[in-house]
Coordinates of C-alpha atoms in Angstrom, one line a residue:
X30 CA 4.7 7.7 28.4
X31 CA 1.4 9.7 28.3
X32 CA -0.6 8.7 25.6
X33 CA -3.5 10.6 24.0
X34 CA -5.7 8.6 21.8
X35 CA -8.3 10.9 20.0
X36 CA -11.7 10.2 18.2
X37 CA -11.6 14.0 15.9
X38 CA -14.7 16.1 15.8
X39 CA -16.6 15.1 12.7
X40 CA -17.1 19.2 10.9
X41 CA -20.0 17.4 9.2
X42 CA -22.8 18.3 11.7
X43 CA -25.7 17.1 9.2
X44 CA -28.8 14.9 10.6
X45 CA -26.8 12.1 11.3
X46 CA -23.4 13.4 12.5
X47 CA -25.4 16.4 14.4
X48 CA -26.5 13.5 17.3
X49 CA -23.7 12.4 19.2
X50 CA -25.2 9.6 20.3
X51 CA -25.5 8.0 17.0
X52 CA -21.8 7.7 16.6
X53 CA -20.1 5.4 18.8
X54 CA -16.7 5.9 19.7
X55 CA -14.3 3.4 17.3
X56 CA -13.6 0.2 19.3
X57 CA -10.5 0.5 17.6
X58 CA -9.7 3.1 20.4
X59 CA -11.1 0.9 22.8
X60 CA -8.6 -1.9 22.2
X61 CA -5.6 0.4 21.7
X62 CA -6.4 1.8 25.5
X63 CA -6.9 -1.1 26.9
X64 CA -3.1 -2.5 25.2
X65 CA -1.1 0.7 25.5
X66 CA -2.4 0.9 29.3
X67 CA -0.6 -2.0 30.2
X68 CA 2.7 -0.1 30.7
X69 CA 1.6 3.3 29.9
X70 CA -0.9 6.2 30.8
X71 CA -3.8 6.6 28.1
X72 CA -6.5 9.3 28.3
X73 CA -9.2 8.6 25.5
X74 CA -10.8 11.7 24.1
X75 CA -13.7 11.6 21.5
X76 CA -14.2 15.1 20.4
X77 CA -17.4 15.0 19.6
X78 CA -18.5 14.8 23.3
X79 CA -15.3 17.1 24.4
X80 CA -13.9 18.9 22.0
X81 CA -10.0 19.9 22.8
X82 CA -10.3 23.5 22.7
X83 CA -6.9 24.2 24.8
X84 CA -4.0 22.2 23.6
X85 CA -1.5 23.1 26.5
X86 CA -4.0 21.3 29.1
X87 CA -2.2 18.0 27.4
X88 CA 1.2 19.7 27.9
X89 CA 2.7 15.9 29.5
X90 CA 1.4 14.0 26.8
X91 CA 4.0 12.7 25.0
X92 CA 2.5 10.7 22.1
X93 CA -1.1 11.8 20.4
X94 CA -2.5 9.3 18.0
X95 CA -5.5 10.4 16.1
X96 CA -8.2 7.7 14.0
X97 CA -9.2 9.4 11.0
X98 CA -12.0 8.7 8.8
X99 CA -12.8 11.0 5.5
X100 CA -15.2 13.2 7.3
X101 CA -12.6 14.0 10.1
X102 CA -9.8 14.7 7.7
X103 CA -9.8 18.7 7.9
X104 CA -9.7 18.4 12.0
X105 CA -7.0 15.8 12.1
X106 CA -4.7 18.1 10.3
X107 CA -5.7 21.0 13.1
X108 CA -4.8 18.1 15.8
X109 CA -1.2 17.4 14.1
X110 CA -0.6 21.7 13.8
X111 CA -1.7 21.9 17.2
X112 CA 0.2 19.5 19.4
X113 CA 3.0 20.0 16.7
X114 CA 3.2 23.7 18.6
X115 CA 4.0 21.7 21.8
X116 CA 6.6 19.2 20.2
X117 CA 4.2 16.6 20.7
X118 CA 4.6 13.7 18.1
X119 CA 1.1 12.9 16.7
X120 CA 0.1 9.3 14.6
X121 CA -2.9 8.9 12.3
X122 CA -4.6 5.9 11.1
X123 CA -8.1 5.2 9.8
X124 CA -9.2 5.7 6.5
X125 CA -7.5 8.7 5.5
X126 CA -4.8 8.3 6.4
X127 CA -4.9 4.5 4.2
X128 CA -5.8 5.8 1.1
X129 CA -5.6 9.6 0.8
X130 CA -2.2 11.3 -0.3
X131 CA -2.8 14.1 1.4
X132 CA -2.7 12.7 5.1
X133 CA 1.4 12.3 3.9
X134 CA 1.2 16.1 3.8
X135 CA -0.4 17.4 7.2
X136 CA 2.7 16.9 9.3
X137 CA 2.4 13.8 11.4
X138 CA 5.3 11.7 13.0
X139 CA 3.9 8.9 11.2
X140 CA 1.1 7.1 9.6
X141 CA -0.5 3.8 10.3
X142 CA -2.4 2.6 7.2
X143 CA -4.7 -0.6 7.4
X144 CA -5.8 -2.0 10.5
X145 CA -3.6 -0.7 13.4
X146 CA -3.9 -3.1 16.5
X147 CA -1.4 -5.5 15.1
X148 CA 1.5 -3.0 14.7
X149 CA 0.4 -0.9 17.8
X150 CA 3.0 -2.3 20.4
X151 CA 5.8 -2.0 17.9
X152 CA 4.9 1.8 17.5
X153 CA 4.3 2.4 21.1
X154 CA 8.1 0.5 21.6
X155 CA 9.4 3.0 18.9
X156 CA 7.8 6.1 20.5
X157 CA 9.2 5.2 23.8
X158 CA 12.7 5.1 21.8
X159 CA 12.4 8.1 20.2
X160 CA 12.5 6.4 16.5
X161 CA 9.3 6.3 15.3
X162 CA 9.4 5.4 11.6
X163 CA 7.2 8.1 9.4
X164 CA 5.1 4.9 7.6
X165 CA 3.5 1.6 8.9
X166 CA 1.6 -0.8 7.2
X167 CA -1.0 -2.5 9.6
X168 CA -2.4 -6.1 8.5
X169 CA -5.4 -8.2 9.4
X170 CA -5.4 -8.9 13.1
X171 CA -6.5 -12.2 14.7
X172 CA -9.4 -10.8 16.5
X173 CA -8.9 -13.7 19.2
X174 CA -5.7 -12.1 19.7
X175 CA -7.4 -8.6 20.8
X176 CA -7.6 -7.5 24.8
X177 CA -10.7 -6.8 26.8
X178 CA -11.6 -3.1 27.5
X179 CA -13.6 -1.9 30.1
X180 CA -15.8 1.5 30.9
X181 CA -12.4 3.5 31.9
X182 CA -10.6 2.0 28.3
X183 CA -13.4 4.2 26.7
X184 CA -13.8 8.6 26.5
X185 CA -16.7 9.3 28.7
X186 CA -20.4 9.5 27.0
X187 CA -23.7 9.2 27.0
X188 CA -23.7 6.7 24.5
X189 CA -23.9 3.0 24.0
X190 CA -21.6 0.4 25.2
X191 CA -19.5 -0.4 21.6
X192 CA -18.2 -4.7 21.3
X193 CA -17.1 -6.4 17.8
X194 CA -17.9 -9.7 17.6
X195 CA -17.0 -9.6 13.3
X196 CA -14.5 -7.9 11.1
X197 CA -15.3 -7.3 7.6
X198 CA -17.8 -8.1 4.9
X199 CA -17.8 -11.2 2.0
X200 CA -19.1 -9.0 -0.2
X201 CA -17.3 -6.4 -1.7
X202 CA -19.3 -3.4 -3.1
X203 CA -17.8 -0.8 -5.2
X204 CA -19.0 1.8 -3.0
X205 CA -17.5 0.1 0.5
X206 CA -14.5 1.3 2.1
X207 CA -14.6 -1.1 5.2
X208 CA -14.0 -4.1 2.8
X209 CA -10.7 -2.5 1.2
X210 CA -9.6 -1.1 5.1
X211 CA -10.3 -5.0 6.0
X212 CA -8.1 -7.1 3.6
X213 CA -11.0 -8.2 1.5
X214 CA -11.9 -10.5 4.6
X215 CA -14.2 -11.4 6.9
X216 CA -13.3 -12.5 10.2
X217 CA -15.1 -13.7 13.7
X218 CA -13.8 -13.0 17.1
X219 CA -14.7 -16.5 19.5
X220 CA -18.1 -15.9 21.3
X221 CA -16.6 -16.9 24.5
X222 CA -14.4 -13.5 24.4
X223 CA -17.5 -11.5 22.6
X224 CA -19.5 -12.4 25.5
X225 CA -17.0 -11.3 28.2
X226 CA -16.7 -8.4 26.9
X227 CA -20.8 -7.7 26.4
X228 CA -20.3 -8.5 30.6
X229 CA -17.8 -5.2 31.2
X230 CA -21.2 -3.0 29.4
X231 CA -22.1 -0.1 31.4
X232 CA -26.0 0.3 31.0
X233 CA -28.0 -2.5 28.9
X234 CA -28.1 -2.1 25.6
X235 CA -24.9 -3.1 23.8
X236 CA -23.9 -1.5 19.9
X237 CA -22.3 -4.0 17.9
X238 CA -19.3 -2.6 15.9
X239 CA -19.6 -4.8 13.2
X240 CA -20.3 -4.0 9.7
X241 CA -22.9 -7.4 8.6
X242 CA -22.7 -9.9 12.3
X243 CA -24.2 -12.1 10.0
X244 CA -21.2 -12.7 7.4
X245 CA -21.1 -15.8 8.3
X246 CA -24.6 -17.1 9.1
X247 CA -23.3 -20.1 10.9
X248 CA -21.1 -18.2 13.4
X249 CA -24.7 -15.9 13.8
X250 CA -26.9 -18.7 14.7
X251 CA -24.4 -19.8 17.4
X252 CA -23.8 -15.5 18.4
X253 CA -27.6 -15.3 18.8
X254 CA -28.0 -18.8 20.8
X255 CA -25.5 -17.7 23.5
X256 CA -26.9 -14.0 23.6
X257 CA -30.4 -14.9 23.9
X258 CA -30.5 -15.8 27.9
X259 CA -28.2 -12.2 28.8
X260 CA -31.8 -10.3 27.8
X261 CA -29.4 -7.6 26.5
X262 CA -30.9 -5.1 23.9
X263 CA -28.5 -4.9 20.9
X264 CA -27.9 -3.3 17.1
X265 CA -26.0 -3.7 14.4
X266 CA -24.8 -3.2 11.0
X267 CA -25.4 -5.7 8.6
X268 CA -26.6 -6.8 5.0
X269 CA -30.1 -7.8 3.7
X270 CA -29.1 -11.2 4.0
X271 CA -30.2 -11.4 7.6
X272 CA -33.9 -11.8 6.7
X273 CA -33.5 -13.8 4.0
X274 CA -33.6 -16.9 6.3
X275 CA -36.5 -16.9 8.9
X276 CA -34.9 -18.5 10.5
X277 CA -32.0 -16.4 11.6
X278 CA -33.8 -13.1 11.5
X279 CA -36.0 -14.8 14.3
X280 CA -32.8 -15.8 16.2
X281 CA -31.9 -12.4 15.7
X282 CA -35.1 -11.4 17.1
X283 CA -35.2 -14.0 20.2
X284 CA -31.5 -12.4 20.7
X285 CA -32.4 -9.3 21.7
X286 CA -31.6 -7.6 18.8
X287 CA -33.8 -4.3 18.6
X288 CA -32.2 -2.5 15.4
X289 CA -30.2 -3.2 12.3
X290 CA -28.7 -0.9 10.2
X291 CA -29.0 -2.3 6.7
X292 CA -27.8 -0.3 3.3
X293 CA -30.8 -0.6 1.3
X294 CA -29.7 1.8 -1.3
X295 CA -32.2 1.9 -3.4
X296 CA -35.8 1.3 -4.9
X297 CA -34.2 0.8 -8.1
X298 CA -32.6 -2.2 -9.0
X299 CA -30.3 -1.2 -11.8
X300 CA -28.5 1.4 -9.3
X301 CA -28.1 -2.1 -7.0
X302 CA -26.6 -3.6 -9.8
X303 CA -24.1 -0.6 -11.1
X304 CA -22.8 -0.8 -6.9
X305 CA -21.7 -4.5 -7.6
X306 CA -24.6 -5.0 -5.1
X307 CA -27.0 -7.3 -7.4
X308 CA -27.5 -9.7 -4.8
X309 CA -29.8 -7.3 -2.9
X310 CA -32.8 -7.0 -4.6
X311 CA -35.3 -4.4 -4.1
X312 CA -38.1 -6.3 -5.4
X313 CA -37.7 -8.6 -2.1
X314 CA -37.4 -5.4 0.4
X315 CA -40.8 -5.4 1.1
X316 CA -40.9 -8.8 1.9
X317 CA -37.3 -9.0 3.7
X318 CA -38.5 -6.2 6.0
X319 CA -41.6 -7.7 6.9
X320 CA -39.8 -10.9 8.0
X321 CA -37.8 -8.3 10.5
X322 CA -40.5 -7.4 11.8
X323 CA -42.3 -10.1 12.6
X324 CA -38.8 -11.1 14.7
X325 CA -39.2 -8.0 16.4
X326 CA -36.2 -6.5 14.7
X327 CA -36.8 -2.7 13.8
X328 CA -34.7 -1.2 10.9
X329 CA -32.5 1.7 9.7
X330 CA -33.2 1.9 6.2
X331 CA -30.0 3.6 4.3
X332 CA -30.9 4.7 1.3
X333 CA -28.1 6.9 -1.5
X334 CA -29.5 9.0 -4.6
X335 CA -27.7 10.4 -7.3
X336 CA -26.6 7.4 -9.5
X337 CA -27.3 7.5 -12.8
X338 CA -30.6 5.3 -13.0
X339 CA -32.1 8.0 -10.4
X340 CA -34.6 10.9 -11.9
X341 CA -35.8 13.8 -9.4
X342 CA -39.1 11.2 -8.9
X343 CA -37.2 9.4 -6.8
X344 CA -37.5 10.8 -4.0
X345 CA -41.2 10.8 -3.4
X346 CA -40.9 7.2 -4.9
X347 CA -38.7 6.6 -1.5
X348 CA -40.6 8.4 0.8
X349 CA -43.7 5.8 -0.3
X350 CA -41.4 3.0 0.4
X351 CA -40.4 3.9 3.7
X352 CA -43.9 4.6 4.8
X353 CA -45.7 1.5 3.0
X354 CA -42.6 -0.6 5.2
X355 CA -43.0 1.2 8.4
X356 CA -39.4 1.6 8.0
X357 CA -38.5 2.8 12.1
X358 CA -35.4 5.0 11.1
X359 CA -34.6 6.5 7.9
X360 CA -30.7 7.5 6.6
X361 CA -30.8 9.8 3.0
X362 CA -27.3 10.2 1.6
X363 CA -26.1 11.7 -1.8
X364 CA -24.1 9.3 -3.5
X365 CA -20.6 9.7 -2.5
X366 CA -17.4 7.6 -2.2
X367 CA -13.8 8.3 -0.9
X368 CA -10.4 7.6 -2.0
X369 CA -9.4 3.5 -2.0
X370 CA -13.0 2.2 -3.7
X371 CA -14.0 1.6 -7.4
X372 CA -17.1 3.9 -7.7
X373 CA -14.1 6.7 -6.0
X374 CA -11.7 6.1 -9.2
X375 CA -14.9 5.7 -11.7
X376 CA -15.9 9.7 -10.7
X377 CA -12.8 11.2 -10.5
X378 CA -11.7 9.7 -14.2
X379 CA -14.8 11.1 -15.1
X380 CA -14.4 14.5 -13.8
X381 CA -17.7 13.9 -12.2
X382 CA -16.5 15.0 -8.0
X383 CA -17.6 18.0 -6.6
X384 CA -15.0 20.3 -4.9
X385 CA -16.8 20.1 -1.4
X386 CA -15.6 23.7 -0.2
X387 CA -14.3 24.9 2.6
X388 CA -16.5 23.4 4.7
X389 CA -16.2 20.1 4.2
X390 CA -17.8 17.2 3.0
X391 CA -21.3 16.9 3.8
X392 CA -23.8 14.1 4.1
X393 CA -26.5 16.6 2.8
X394 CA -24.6 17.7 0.0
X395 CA -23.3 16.5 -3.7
X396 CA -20.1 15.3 -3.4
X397 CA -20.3 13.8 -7.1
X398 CA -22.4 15.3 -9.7
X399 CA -25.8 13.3 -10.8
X400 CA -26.3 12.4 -14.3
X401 CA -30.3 12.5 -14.6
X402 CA -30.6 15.8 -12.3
X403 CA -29.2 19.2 -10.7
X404 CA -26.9 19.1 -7.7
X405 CA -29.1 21.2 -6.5
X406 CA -32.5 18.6 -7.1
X407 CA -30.4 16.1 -5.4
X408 CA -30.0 18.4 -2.3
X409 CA -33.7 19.6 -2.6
X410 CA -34.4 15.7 -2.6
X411 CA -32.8 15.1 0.3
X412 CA -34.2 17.9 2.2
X413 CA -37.4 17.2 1.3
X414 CA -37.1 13.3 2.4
X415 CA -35.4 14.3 5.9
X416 CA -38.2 16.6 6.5
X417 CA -41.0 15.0 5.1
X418 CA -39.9 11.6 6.9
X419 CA -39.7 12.7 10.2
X420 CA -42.4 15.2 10.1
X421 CA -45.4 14.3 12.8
X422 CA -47.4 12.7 10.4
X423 CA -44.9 10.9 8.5
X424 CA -43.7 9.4 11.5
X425 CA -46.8 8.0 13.3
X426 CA -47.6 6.2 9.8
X427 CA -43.5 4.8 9.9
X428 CA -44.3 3.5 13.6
X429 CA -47.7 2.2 13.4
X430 CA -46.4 -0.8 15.1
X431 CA -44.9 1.2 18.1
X432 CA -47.7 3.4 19.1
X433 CA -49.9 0.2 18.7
X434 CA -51.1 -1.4 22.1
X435 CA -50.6 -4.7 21.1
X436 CA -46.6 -6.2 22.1
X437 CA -43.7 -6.2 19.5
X438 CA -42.8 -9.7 18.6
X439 CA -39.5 -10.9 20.8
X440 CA -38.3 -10.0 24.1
X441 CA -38.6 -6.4 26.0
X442 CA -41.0 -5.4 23.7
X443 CA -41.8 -2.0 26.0
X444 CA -38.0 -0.8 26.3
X445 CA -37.6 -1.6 22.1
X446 CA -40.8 1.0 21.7
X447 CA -39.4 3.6 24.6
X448 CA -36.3 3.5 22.4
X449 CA -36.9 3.5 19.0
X450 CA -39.7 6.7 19.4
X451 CA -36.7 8.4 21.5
X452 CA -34.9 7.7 18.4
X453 CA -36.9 9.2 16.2
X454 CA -37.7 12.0 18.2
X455 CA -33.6 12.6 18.6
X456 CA -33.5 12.4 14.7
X457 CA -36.3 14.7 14.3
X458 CA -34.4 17.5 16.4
X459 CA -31.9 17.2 13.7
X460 CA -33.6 17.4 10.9
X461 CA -35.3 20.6 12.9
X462 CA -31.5 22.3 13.8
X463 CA -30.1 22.0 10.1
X464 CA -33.2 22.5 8.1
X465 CA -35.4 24.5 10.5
X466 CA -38.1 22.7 10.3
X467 CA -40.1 19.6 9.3
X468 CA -43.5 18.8 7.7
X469 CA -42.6 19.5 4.1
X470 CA -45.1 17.2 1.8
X471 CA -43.8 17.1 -1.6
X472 CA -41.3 18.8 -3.8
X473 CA -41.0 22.4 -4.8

């Protein structure tokens, strides 16, 4: 067979979605190439490099399988009419198609709900046979049980070279989808394999898939040990927790790790505690942060407005915080939540969602209306904190320690600089395509 394994354009082209090259391909792709390619031909497409604009160029595929997450739900249906036209049999997984009743409505051959590498063989068997079974319920995988994949298992890009070395989170916040699409587990993958697979990289800075590498702090230290002599620059996802231990944020550090991506929410802790997220206190941010930095370690701050405890204040209250902690990147989100997750079934019961329109869901936009505002103060907010933190002047006061001659803590200290002000300055076209501009200083 001819397989086609799709990552679907993401309609949501707001600051963060707009830059391709801050959305990896999903290594789940990855390792389904590299398994169905044992007896099979795969292409790999990720649509938002190369849109498929012709269907009948993939007239001798004979199996499409598409990984949908909320944001991509309107495209995957095009995908399934589409190839449907050629007779093509198309499968969706990914979190849509897990928890959202209307993926059993778009018209595809079948659906894979949960984690799909363990089934994948049995459905490429069935699609060989013709009797592909409309439902499949994936499980929790044995990530020691996963293949290697390589540069040609992957869509070509210009982005960064994605591994997993974890699965999962041990918390579970109402808000989180991974930790419901993940069995309510947390799993490692052995560092002898992680490392292999960091040695297949093309270029030399490798994006960790993983949604908190330090979930298990143990399995972290030993991670960070065996990456330290590679010199490879590296980010990742994961909680507050890693820089509540000087210790392992400086292993981090020493690792080469140059970002992390950590949820911070909020500067209010009550809205930490109504996300079943009271273990993450923003009384120790400042602190927390600092630690990072002194390991060298720079940070995307992700920060979500429109719970209840949050007045139209907060946003200039924000924009303080990320400037007083030099805070390198800056994500602002309206609070939002799809089907499968607590703070979901908490809105909808009470009639508080947002019919998102024809366009789509939108990271820029209410999806669920505030309590203490407008929908339309919460969307001011936002603009007003995506222009006003990457504006010029804003953002030589966020990298103070970048521009500075002295040496970032840790190793490569000049290519962490390089890339985090190429960062920014990639963000800042962003903000400057959707909004037009940037500078603003305060709210209207």
């Amino acid at each position: 067979m001819h397989v086609l394994l799709v990552n679907p354009d993401v309609r949501d082209k707001s600051v963060i979605y707009g830059n391709r090259m801050l959305n990896p391909v999903p290594v789940n792709l990855a390792y389904r190439a590299a398994m169905t390619s044992v007896a099979h031909r795969v292409t790999v497409i990720d649509e938002n490099a190369t849109p498929i604009t012709d269907f009948g160029r993939f007239a001798d595929v004979d199996l499409v399988a598409v990984t949908s997450k909320f944001f991509g739900e309107r495209r995957t249906g095009e995908l399934v009419r589409g190839f449907g036209e050629l007779g093509t049999p198309v499968i969706i997984d990914g979190y849509f198609p897990s928890y959202d009743p209307e993926a059993e409505r778009i018209g595809a051959a079948a659906v894979i709900r949960g984690e799909v590498e363990q089934v994948w063989p049995q459905v490429l068997d069935h699609a060989a046979a013709g009797r592909l079974r409309p439902r499949y319920l994936g499980g929790p995988v044995d990530l020691a049980t996963l293949p290697q994949y390589g540069p040609e298992h992957l869509p070509p890009h210009d982005y960064v070279f994605p591994v997993e070395a974890t699965r999962g989170c041990p918390f579970s916040c109402n808000f989180c989808i991974e930790t419901r699409y993940h069995h309510e587990s947390f799993r490692t993958r052995p560092i002898d394999q992680v490392l292999a697979q960091i040695d297949s990289r093309t270029g030399d800075f490798v994006q960790f898939s993983d949604i908190n590498i330090v979930g298990n702090p143990r399995y972290a230290r030993t991670l960070f040990a065996e990456l330290e002599p590679l010199r490879v620059l590296w980010g990742s996802q994961a909680t507050i927790t890693i820089a509540q231990r000087e210790s392992l944020a400086q292993a981090a550090g020493r690792a080469g790790c140059m970002l992390v991506f950590i949820g911070l929410e909020s500067v209010h802790p009550q809205n930490l505690v109504a996300s079943d997220k009271a273990w993450s206190r923003p009384t120790d941010y400042r602190g927390h942060i600092a630690r990072l930095h002194d390991a060298g370690i720079g940070v995307i701050g992700s920060f979500v407005f429109g719970f209840a405890g949050d007045t139209p204040d907060v946003f200039e209250r924000t924009l303080e915080f990320v400037v007083d902690n030099e805070i390198e990147i800056c994500h602002f989100n309206p609070l939002g939540s799809g089907p499968g997750v607590p703070l979901y079934e908490q809105h909808r019961r009470a009639g508080r969602m947002i019919d998102p329109g024809p366009g789509g869901p939108s990271h820029l936009r209410a999806s669920v209306a505030p309590v203490s505002m407008t929908a339309g103060q919460l969307e001011d907010g936002l603009e007003f904190l995506y222009t006003s933190a990457y504006s010029r002047a804003v953002t030589r006061q966020r990298l103070r320690r970048h521009t500075a001659d002295r040496p970032l803590p840790g190793p490569q200290s000049a290519a962490k600089k390089r890339a985090i002000i190429g960062l920014n300055l990639a963000y800042r076209r962003a903000v400057e395509r959707h909004y037009g501009s940037v500078g603003a200083e305060r709210l209207p």
